[in-house]
Short mmCIF file of C-alpha atoms in Angstrom, two decimals:
data_model
loop_
_atom_site.label_atom_id
_atom_site.label_comp_id
_atom_site.label_asym_id
_atom_site.label_seq_id
_atom_site.Cartn_x
_atom_site.Cartn_y
_atom_site.Cartn_z
CA MET A 1182 -21.67 -11.70 47.91
CA ARG A 1183 -19.92 -9.66 49.73
CA ALA A 1184 -17.02 -12.02 50.27
CA GLU A 1185 -17.37 -12.60 46.74
CA TYR A 1186 -17.26 -9.33 45.79
CA ASP A 1187 -14.10 -8.14 47.50
CA ARG A 1188 -12.27 -11.15 46.32
CA GLN A 1189 -13.44 -10.29 42.49
CA LEU A 1190 -11.97 -7.02 43.46
CA ARG A 1191 -8.59 -8.34 44.75
CA GLU A 1192 -7.49 -11.30 41.86
CA LEU A 1193 -8.07 -8.40 39.80
CA GLU A 1194 -5.42 -5.68 41.80
CA GLU A 1195 -3.10 -9.04 41.88
CA GLU A 1196 -4.16 -10.24 38.19
CA LEU A 1197 -3.36 -6.66 36.96
CA PHE A 1198 -0.35 -6.83 38.70
CA ASP A 1199 1.46 -9.62 37.36
CA MET A 1200 0.47 -8.02 33.40
CA GLY A 1201 1.98 -5.26 34.74
CA SER A 1202 5.37 -6.84 35.39
CA MET A 1203 5.35 -8.78 32.35
CA CYS A 1204 5.14 -5.78 30.89
CA GLN A 1205 8.40 -4.58 32.31
CA GLN A 1206 10.01 -8.02 31.46
CA ALA A 1207 9.09 -7.81 28.08
CA VAL A 1208 10.71 -4.30 27.60
CA ALA A 1209 13.20 -5.03 29.67
CA PHE A 1210 14.27 -7.69 27.14
CA SER A 1211 13.95 -6.23 23.85
CA GLY A 1212 16.47 -3.86 24.51
CA ALA A 1213 18.44 -6.35 25.77
CA VAL A 1214 17.69 -8.78 22.27
CA LEU A 1215 18.23 -5.58 20.18
CA ILE A 1216 21.65 -4.84 21.87
CA GLY A 1217 22.53 -8.82 22.53
CA ASP A 1218 21.30 -10.67 19.83
CA ASP A 1219 20.04 -13.38 21.37
CA GLU A 1220 18.13 -16.10 19.92
CA THR A 1221 16.39 -17.72 23.49
CA LEU A 1222 15.59 -13.82 25.15
CA ARG A 1223 13.77 -12.55 20.89
CA GLU A 1224 11.66 -16.43 22.00
CA GLN A 1225 11.66 -15.19 25.86
CA VAL A 1226 9.62 -11.46 24.45
CA CYS A 1227 7.58 -13.67 21.55
CA SER A 1228 6.37 -15.88 24.14
CA LEU A 1229 6.18 -12.93 26.98
CA GLU A 1230 3.62 -10.70 24.61
CA MET A 1231 0.69 -14.01 23.52
CA GLU A 1232 0.58 -14.48 27.63
CA ILE A 1233 0.02 -10.93 28.30
CA ASP A 1234 -2.57 -11.29 25.18
CA LYS A 1235 -4.17 -14.32 28.44
CA LYS A 1236 -3.86 -11.99 30.69
CA ASP A 1237 -5.61 -8.98 29.07
CA ARG A 1238 -8.49 -12.08 28.40
CA GLN A 1239 -8.50 -12.85 31.45
CA ILE A 1240 -8.33 -9.71 33.56
CA GLU A 1241 -11.57 -8.61 30.34
CA ASN A 1242 -13.51 -11.41 31.90
CA ILE A 1243 -13.01 -10.35 35.75
CA CYS A 1244 -13.68 -6.89 34.85
CA THR A 1245 -17.12 -7.49 33.03
CA GLY A 1246 -18.18 -10.43 35.45
CA LEU A 1247 -17.61 -7.67 38.28
CA LEU A 1248 -19.57 -4.96 36.68
CA LEU A 1249 -22.57 -7.52 35.48
CA ARG A 1250 -23.01 -8.95 38.41
CA GLN A 1251 -22.02 -7.07 41.13
CA THR A 1252 -22.41 -3.61 41.44
CA PRO A 1253 -19.07 -2.11 41.99
CA VAL A 1254 -19.15 1.34 44.49
CA ALA A 1255 -18.27 4.45 42.78
CA GLY A 1256 -13.94 4.27 44.16
CA ASP A 1257 -13.89 0.30 42.77
CA LEU A 1258 -16.24 1.31 39.60
CA ARG A 1259 -14.06 3.78 38.81
CA PHE A 1260 -11.26 1.53 39.67
CA VAL A 1261 -12.86 -1.66 37.31
CA SER A 1262 -13.03 0.99 34.79
CA ALA A 1263 -9.73 1.93 34.81
CA ALA A 1264 -8.23 -1.66 34.66
CA LEU A 1265 -10.43 -1.95 30.86
CA LYS A 1266 -8.18 0.47 29.92
CA ILE A 1267 -4.89 -0.32 31.89
CA VAL A 1268 -5.06 -3.46 29.75
CA SER A 1269 -5.54 -2.15 26.46
CA ASP A 1270 -2.49 0.25 27.30
CA MET A 1271 -0.32 -3.15 28.75
CA GLU A 1272 -1.72 -5.29 25.31
CA ARG A 1273 -0.45 -2.70 23.33
CA ILE A 1274 3.65 -2.26 25.64
CA GLY A 1275 3.77 -6.03 24.58
CA ASP A 1276 3.59 -5.76 21.41
CA GLN A 1277 5.72 -3.05 21.12
CA ALA A 1278 8.30 -4.82 23.10
CA ALA A 1279 7.64 -7.73 20.40
CA ASP A 1280 8.18 -5.82 17.50
CA ILE A 1281 11.61 -4.20 18.87
CA ALA A 1282 13.27 -7.92 19.18
CA GLU A 1283 11.51 -8.99 15.26
CA LEU A 1284 13.39 -6.25 14.13
CA SER A 1285 16.77 -6.40 16.02
CA ARG A 1286 17.00 -9.18 13.39
CA TYR A 1287 17.23 -7.11 11.20
CA ILE A 1288 19.89 -4.71 13.13
CA SER A 1289 23.35 -7.28 12.61
CA GLU A 1290 25.64 -3.89 12.49
CA LYS A 1291 25.91 -3.50 16.67
CA PRO A 1292 28.68 -1.28 16.87
CA LEU A 1293 25.80 1.35 15.37
CA LEU A 1294 23.80 0.88 18.41
CA GLU A 1295 26.47 2.49 20.25
CA LYS A 1296 26.06 5.80 17.77
CA VAL A 1297 22.61 6.84 18.48
CA HIS A 1298 20.60 7.44 22.30
CA ILE A 1299 18.70 3.98 21.87
CA SER A 1300 19.68 2.24 24.95
CA ASP A 1301 18.89 5.16 26.65
CA ILE A 1302 15.73 5.54 24.99
CA CYS A 1303 15.09 2.10 26.54
CA CYS A 1304 16.25 3.06 30.17
CA VAL A 1305 13.94 5.62 30.52
CA VAL A 1306 11.03 4.53 29.41
CA MET A 1307 11.61 0.60 30.66
CA ASN A 1308 11.88 3.02 34.04
CA MET A 1309 8.20 4.85 33.21
CA VAL A 1310 7.24 1.16 32.93
CA THR A 1311 8.25 -0.54 36.18
CA ASP A 1312 6.92 3.44 37.73
CA SER A 1313 3.18 3.22 36.46
CA VAL A 1314 3.27 -0.11 37.51
CA GLU A 1315 4.25 0.33 40.66
CA ALA A 1316 2.19 3.20 40.66
CA LEU A 1317 -0.53 1.29 40.42
CA VAL A 1318 -0.07 -1.06 43.10
CA LYS A 1319 0.36 1.84 45.88
CA LYS A 1320 -2.52 4.38 44.18
CA ASP A 1321 0.90 6.75 44.36
CA GLU A 1322 -0.13 9.71 42.67
CA ILE A 1323 3.31 11.56 42.61
CA LEU A 1324 4.87 8.57 41.10
CA ALA A 1325 1.92 8.21 38.68
CA ARG A 1326 2.80 12.21 37.71
CA LYS A 1327 6.59 11.67 38.12
CA VAL A 1328 5.92 8.72 34.75
CA ILE A 1329 3.99 11.75 32.42
CA GLY A 1330 6.68 14.04 33.66
CA ASP A 1331 9.31 11.28 32.36
CA ASP A 1332 7.38 11.15 28.99
CA ASP A 1333 9.28 14.10 27.96
CA ILE A 1334 12.98 13.05 28.38
CA ALA A 1335 11.38 10.13 25.93
CA ASP A 1336 10.13 12.50 23.54
CA GLU A 1337 13.30 14.38 22.96
CA LEU A 1338 15.77 11.37 23.43
CA PHE A 1339 13.67 10.12 19.79
CA VAL A 1340 13.54 13.62 18.14
CA ARG A 1341 17.78 13.61 19.08
CA ILE A 1342 18.10 9.19 17.79
CA LYS A 1343 15.94 10.99 14.90
CA GLU A 1344 18.71 13.76 14.23
CA GLU A 1345 22.15 11.41 15.40
CA LEU A 1346 20.39 8.78 12.02
CA VAL A 1347 19.98 12.18 10.36
CA SER A 1348 23.96 12.23 10.62
CA LEU A 1349 24.68 8.85 9.59
CA ILE A 1350 22.26 8.82 6.14
CA GLN A 1351 24.95 11.42 5.27
CA GLU A 1352 28.31 10.52 6.71
CA ASN A 1353 27.20 7.75 4.09
CA ARG A 1354 28.83 4.19 5.86
CA THR A 1355 25.59 2.32 7.20
CA GLU A 1356 23.47 0.18 5.67
CA PRO A 1357 20.58 2.67 4.93
CA GLN A 1358 17.89 -0.70 5.61
CA GLU A 1359 19.88 0.00 9.35
CA ILE A 1360 19.14 2.85 10.20
CA LEU A 1361 15.99 3.20 9.13
CA ASP A 1362 15.40 0.06 11.21
CA LEU A 1363 16.45 1.67 13.74
CA LEU A 1364 14.28 4.61 13.99
CA MET A 1365 11.71 2.79 13.81
CA ALA A 1366 12.77 0.92 17.46
CA ALA A 1367 13.37 3.96 18.98
CA LYS A 1368 10.01 4.59 17.68
CA TYR A 1369 8.35 1.81 19.04
CA PHE A 1370 10.40 2.61 22.88
CA GLU A 1371 8.84 5.90 22.54
CA ARG A 1372 5.36 4.67 21.89
CA VAL A 1373 6.06 2.11 25.19
CA GLY A 1374 6.83 5.68 27.00
CA ASP A 1375 3.19 7.03 25.72
CA HIS A 1376 1.84 3.48 26.86
CA ALA A 1377 3.41 3.85 30.29
CA VAL A 1378 1.64 8.11 30.71
CA ASN A 1379 -1.57 6.26 29.35
CA ILE A 1380 -1.10 3.81 32.57
CA ALA A 1381 -0.29 6.68 35.03
CA GLU A 1382 -2.97 8.80 33.50
CA TRP A 1383 -5.55 6.07 34.82
CA VAL A 1384 -3.60 6.17 38.42
CA GLU A 1385 -4.66 9.45 38.50
CA PHE A 1386 -7.99 8.49 38.01
CA ILE A 1387 -8.55 6.17 40.23
CA VAL A 1388 -7.13 8.14 43.01
CA THR A 1389 -8.67 11.64 42.33
CA GLY A 1390 -11.79 11.10 39.96
CA MET A 1391 -10.33 13.10 37.09
CA HIS A 1392 -8.66 12.04 34.27
CA ASP A 1393 -6.90 14.73 31.83
CA ASP A 1394 -7.48 15.22 28.64
CA ARG A 1395 -4.04 15.47 26.11
CA GLU A 1396 -4.20 17.35 23.40
CA CYS A 1397 -3.97 16.41 19.79
CA GLY A 1398 -2.06 14.43 19.02
CA HIS A 1399 -1.38 12.55 22.07
CA MET B 1490 -36.57 -0.03 32.15
CA ARG B 1491 -36.81 -2.56 28.89
CA ALA B 1492 -37.20 1.16 26.96
CA GLU B 1493 -34.98 2.48 28.57
CA TYR B 1494 -32.51 0.03 27.97
CA ASP B 1495 -33.38 0.24 23.90
CA ARG B 1496 -33.00 3.64 23.72
CA GLN B 1497 -29.58 3.11 25.46
CA LEU B 1498 -28.26 0.53 23.36
CA ARG B 1499 -29.50 2.36 19.82
CA GLU B 1500 -27.39 5.41 21.47
CA LEU B 1501 -24.64 3.15 21.27
CA GLU B 1502 -24.69 1.94 17.52
CA GLU B 1503 -25.42 5.22 17.32
CA GLU B 1504 -22.51 7.20 18.66
CA LEU B 1505 -20.29 4.97 17.12
CA PHE B 1506 -21.00 4.53 13.67
CA ASP B 1507 -20.87 8.56 14.21
CA MET B 1508 -17.28 8.24 15.97
CA GLY B 1509 -16.47 5.19 13.18
CA SER B 1510 -17.31 8.35 10.10
CA MET B 1511 -15.02 10.92 12.27
CA CYS B 1512 -12.40 8.46 11.83
CA GLN B 1513 -12.82 8.16 7.70
CA GLN B 1514 -12.38 11.00 7.21
CA ALA B 1515 -9.90 11.66 9.49
CA VAL B 1516 -7.45 9.43 7.60
CA ALA B 1517 -8.49 10.51 4.30
CA PHE B 1518 -7.70 13.84 5.25
CA SER B 1519 -3.93 13.45 6.75
CA GLY B 1520 -3.84 11.46 3.51
CA ALA B 1521 -4.36 14.83 1.55
CA VAL B 1522 -3.12 17.48 4.23
CA LEU B 1523 0.60 15.10 3.24
CA ILE B 1524 0.14 15.28 -0.60
CA GLY B 1525 -1.52 19.05 -0.14
CA ASP B 1526 -0.56 20.66 2.39
CA ASP B 1527 -3.08 22.54 2.84
CA GLU B 1528 -3.09 24.19 6.58
CA THR B 1529 -7.26 24.53 7.03
CA LEU B 1530 -7.86 20.61 6.60
CA ARG B 1531 -4.90 20.50 8.92
CA GLU B 1532 -6.57 21.86 11.37
CA GLN B 1533 -9.36 19.82 10.89
CA VAL B 1534 -7.65 16.91 11.30
CA CYS B 1535 -6.57 18.68 14.70
CA SER B 1536 -10.54 19.49 15.92
CA LEU B 1537 -11.65 15.94 14.29
CA GLU B 1538 -8.96 13.99 16.74
CA MET B 1539 -10.05 15.81 19.62
CA GLU B 1540 -13.81 15.60 18.42
CA ILE B 1541 -13.10 11.24 18.52
CA ASP B 1542 -11.49 12.08 22.00
CA LYS B 1543 -14.69 13.44 22.84
CA LYS B 1544 -16.93 10.31 22.03
CA ASP B 1545 -14.65 7.49 23.37
CA ARG B 1546 -15.59 9.20 26.68
CA GLN B 1547 -19.00 9.62 25.34
CA ILE B 1548 -19.77 5.67 24.54
CA GLU B 1549 -17.46 4.49 27.33
CA ASN B 1550 -20.15 6.52 29.32
CA ILE B 1551 -22.88 4.78 27.48
CA CYS B 1552 -21.39 1.20 28.08
CA THR B 1553 -20.72 1.64 31.55
CA GLY B 1554 -24.44 2.86 32.50
CA LEU B 1555 -25.60 0.21 30.41
CA LEU B 1556 -23.48 -2.46 32.44
CA LEU B 1557 -24.23 -1.77 35.29
CA ARG B 1558 -28.26 -0.26 35.26
CA GLN B 1559 -28.75 -2.92 32.60
CA THR B 1560 -28.87 -6.27 32.33
CA PRO B 1561 -27.97 -7.03 28.76
CA VAL B 1562 -28.49 -10.13 27.34
CA ALA B 1563 -25.97 -12.53 26.09
CA GLY B 1564 -25.60 -10.65 22.30
CA ASP B 1565 -25.76 -7.01 23.56
CA LEU B 1566 -23.15 -8.09 25.99
CA ARG B 1567 -21.30 -8.81 23.30
CA PHE B 1568 -21.59 -5.72 21.42
CA VAL B 1569 -21.68 -3.16 24.54
CA SER B 1570 -17.73 -5.24 25.31
CA ALA B 1571 -16.94 -5.52 21.63
CA ALA B 1572 -17.52 -1.55 21.94
CA LEU B 1573 -15.73 -1.00 24.77
CA LYS B 1574 -12.78 -2.67 22.63
CA ILE B 1575 -13.90 -0.44 19.39
CA VAL B 1576 -14.11 3.01 20.52
CA SER B 1577 -10.08 2.90 21.80
CA ASP B 1578 -9.11 1.69 18.35
CA MET B 1579 -10.73 3.92 17.18
CA GLU B 1580 -9.09 6.94 19.16
CA ARG B 1581 -5.98 5.78 17.85
CA ILE B 1582 -7.11 5.50 14.40
CA GLY B 1583 -7.46 9.86 15.02
CA ASP B 1584 -3.51 9.78 16.87
CA GLN B 1585 -2.08 8.42 13.80
CA ALA B 1586 -4.15 10.55 11.55
CA ALA B 1587 -3.19 13.95 13.37
CA ASP B 1588 0.36 12.50 13.84
CA ILE B 1589 0.37 11.89 10.30
CA ALA B 1590 -0.99 15.85 9.71
CA GLU B 1591 1.82 17.01 12.27
CA LEU B 1592 4.36 15.05 10.01
CA SER B 1593 3.08 16.78 6.96
CA ARG B 1594 4.89 20.56 8.50
CA TYR B 1595 8.63 18.92 7.61
CA ILE B 1596 7.88 16.67 4.13
CA SER B 1597 7.92 20.02 1.92
CA GLU B 1598 9.94 18.00 -0.65
CA LYS B 1599 6.40 17.15 -2.55
CA PRO B 1600 7.81 15.63 -5.23
CA LEU B 1601 9.55 13.12 -3.09
CA LEU B 1602 6.07 11.76 -1.92
CA GLU B 1603 5.26 10.01 -5.84
CA LYS B 1604 8.43 8.35 -5.60
CA VAL B 1605 7.35 5.96 -3.45
CA HIS B 1606 4.43 4.21 -2.57
CA ILE B 1607 2.13 6.64 0.34
CA SER B 1608 -0.68 7.37 -1.47
CA ASP B 1609 -1.79 4.23 -2.81
CA ILE B 1610 -0.53 2.91 1.61
CA CYS B 1611 -3.14 5.95 2.27
CA CYS B 1612 -5.84 5.08 -0.31
CA VAL B 1613 -5.88 1.02 1.11
CA VAL B 1614 -5.97 1.81 4.72
CA MET B 1615 -8.50 4.32 4.17
CA ASN B 1616 -10.77 1.43 2.27
CA MET B 1617 -9.59 -0.60 5.30
CA VAL B 1618 -11.57 1.67 7.50
CA THR B 1619 -14.43 2.19 6.05
CA ASP B 1620 -14.72 -1.25 5.62
CA SER B 1621 -14.20 -1.93 8.86
CA VAL B 1622 -16.76 0.69 10.09
CA GLU B 1623 -19.47 -0.55 7.33
CA ALA B 1624 -18.92 -4.45 8.45
CA LEU B 1625 -19.80 -2.66 12.26
CA VAL B 1626 -23.30 -1.09 10.88
CA LYS B 1627 -24.21 -4.15 9.28
CA LYS B 1628 -23.16 -6.75 11.82
CA ASP B 1629 -21.61 -8.46 8.22
CA GLU B 1630 -18.89 -10.79 9.01
CA ILE B 1631 -17.67 -11.20 5.46
CA LEU B 1632 -16.69 -7.59 5.01
CA ALA B 1633 -14.90 -7.77 8.32
CA ARG B 1634 -12.59 -10.93 7.31
CA LYS B 1635 -11.71 -9.08 3.98
CA VAL B 1636 -10.66 -5.90 6.16
CA ILE B 1637 -8.54 -8.36 7.89
CA GLY B 1638 -7.18 -9.54 4.87
CA ASP B 1639 -6.81 -6.51 3.31
CA ASP B 1640 -4.08 -6.32 5.60
CA ASP B 1641 -1.58 -7.68 4.40
CA ILE B 1642 -1.45 -5.65 1.08
CA ALA B 1643 -1.15 -2.81 3.42
CA ASP B 1644 1.65 -4.47 5.35
CA GLU B 1645 3.90 -5.23 1.89
CA LEU B 1646 2.76 -1.00 0.64
CA PHE B 1647 4.22 -0.09 3.94
CA VAL B 1648 7.42 -2.39 3.27
CA ARG B 1649 7.89 -1.10 -0.17
CA ILE B 1650 7.48 2.11 1.11
CA LYS B 1651 10.58 1.19 3.09
CA GLU B 1652 12.52 0.05 0.25
CA GLU B 1653 11.78 2.59 -2.10
CA LEU B 1654 13.18 5.02 0.73
CA VAL B 1655 16.11 2.73 1.75
CA SER B 1656 17.49 3.53 -2.59
CA LEU B 1657 15.93 7.27 -2.16
CA ILE B 1658 18.85 7.19 0.78
CA GLN B 1659 21.53 5.35 -1.80
CA GLU B 1660 20.84 7.94 -4.05
CA ASN B 1661 21.51 10.77 -1.50
CA ARG B 1662 19.52 13.59 -3.19
CA THR B 1663 16.80 13.56 -1.14
CA GLU B 1664 16.97 15.49 2.51
CA PRO B 1665 17.46 12.17 4.50
CA GLN B 1666 15.41 13.99 7.60
CA GLU B 1667 12.17 14.55 4.46
CA ILE B 1668 13.29 10.38 3.87
CA LEU B 1669 12.90 9.63 7.83
CA ASP B 1670 9.59 11.90 7.84
CA LEU B 1671 8.22 9.76 5.43
CA LEU B 1672 9.08 6.51 7.27
CA MET B 1673 6.99 7.32 9.65
CA ALA B 1674 4.12 8.88 7.56
CA ALA B 1675 4.34 5.19 6.06
CA LYS B 1676 4.68 3.35 9.32
CA TYR B 1677 1.31 5.87 11.23
CA PHE B 1678 -1.00 4.33 8.00
CA GLU B 1679 0.22 0.64 8.57
CA ARG B 1680 -0.97 0.84 12.67
CA VAL B 1681 -4.04 2.47 10.50
CA GLY B 1682 -4.84 -0.15 9.17
CA ASP B 1683 -3.84 -2.90 12.05
CA HIS B 1684 -6.51 -0.36 13.94
CA ALA B 1685 -8.86 -1.10 10.94
CA VAL B 1686 -8.46 -5.08 11.35
CA ASN B 1687 -9.01 -4.87 15.27
CA ILE B 1688 -12.44 -3.55 14.85
CA ALA B 1689 -12.90 -5.96 12.18
CA GLU B 1690 -12.31 -8.96 14.69
CA TRP B 1691 -14.18 -7.45 16.61
CA VAL B 1692 -17.14 -7.55 14.50
CA GLU B 1693 -16.42 -11.36 14.54
CA PHE B 1694 -16.90 -11.40 17.31
CA ILE B 1695 -20.11 -9.81 17.99
CA VAL B 1696 -21.66 -11.87 15.39
CA THR B 1697 -20.34 -15.04 15.61
CA GLY B 1698 -19.49 -15.09 19.82
CA MET B 1699 -15.74 -15.83 19.04
CA HIS B 1700 -12.77 -13.29 18.93
CA ASP B 1701 -9.40 -14.58 17.39
CA ASP B 1702 -6.21 -14.67 18.49
CA ARG B 1703 -3.42 -13.54 16.68
CA GLU B 1704 0.03 -14.08 16.48
CA CYS B 1705 3.16 -13.09 18.29
CA GLY B 1706 3.94 -9.04 17.74
CA HIS B 1707 0.24 -8.65 16.09
#
């Protein structure tokens, strides 16, 4: 019974880290697709997103199994219930990456991308995802707090991109459609950052037993 | 033991429906704030969003309690695990409503709202939220399927609003900033619709034991 319990907990950890790596990849690829418009890479984001969805259900089953058939002790219970929330955030990261890859079809004017800070926001949130997964693996509260702090950078970049897009509209030389698509892409990246923050907050909860209440609208 | 189990299940149902009503209200109010710019109503969306977050945690605790201390039978287990997912979607609906209410501050040019189908998308997704909650209360699979079907209308309205905004950019008579904010508001409404669909899919799961796999990017 105890051996089976330990095995299931280890499996949960491993699957969770796998799912995290897939999310990192999906976000990195979606950024690359946006800039390079590579059809093969776009399909890879789509397959990754489906793999991530599968992992989501798989991990949920492990969690329910652990909760139902085993009786996790306090610390493990925190880990299992946090895992259930973390997979939801990871699943959303996969969705956003797929949305970005899909949008990239409509942004044909690639020099446009250099006029706004889109690759910067992509880099920042990619690192946030990587760090949140590493914080989870190592149960590293300090790294988790770094992720939470980095969200301000992502938010500021989104505001900056929006201002840059306003200027582009005023210049009147860019297809309006592409400007609106680029705003959506930036928003998706910003949302990826929000989900990395959620994961980091769950890591804090796993380590400390405390979960931050967030302000209105976040 | 059995009486306590039944009491907890009933409590879970009631809390879930309460949370659903709050979501309906939050979305309705956020639409009203966007159009009317009423500061008191904006504050109410913000308080509702915080109430919804509180309910989220409260319901999660009831679910964990049921899973750990009771041993739900198959049908109830489906309900409890679906509840855990549904509250995440409801919590996101509260977030989107708060985001819309916040954005409404920056859309000062109210006649602009009549030039695009924003109140239509608001109506459609508001009804989707109401129907998804009703489907949950009544465990009504047919109503749940209606919600899933209505998502196409919300998606089409979003595409239409985007086209209308492109035209507004071309006309060159509207503040670009307001156009971008309006696109974000439309996107938030469309997301509310997505979350209503998720809730409806969980209702299907509660009733049938089957959960639809969604396509890439959804």
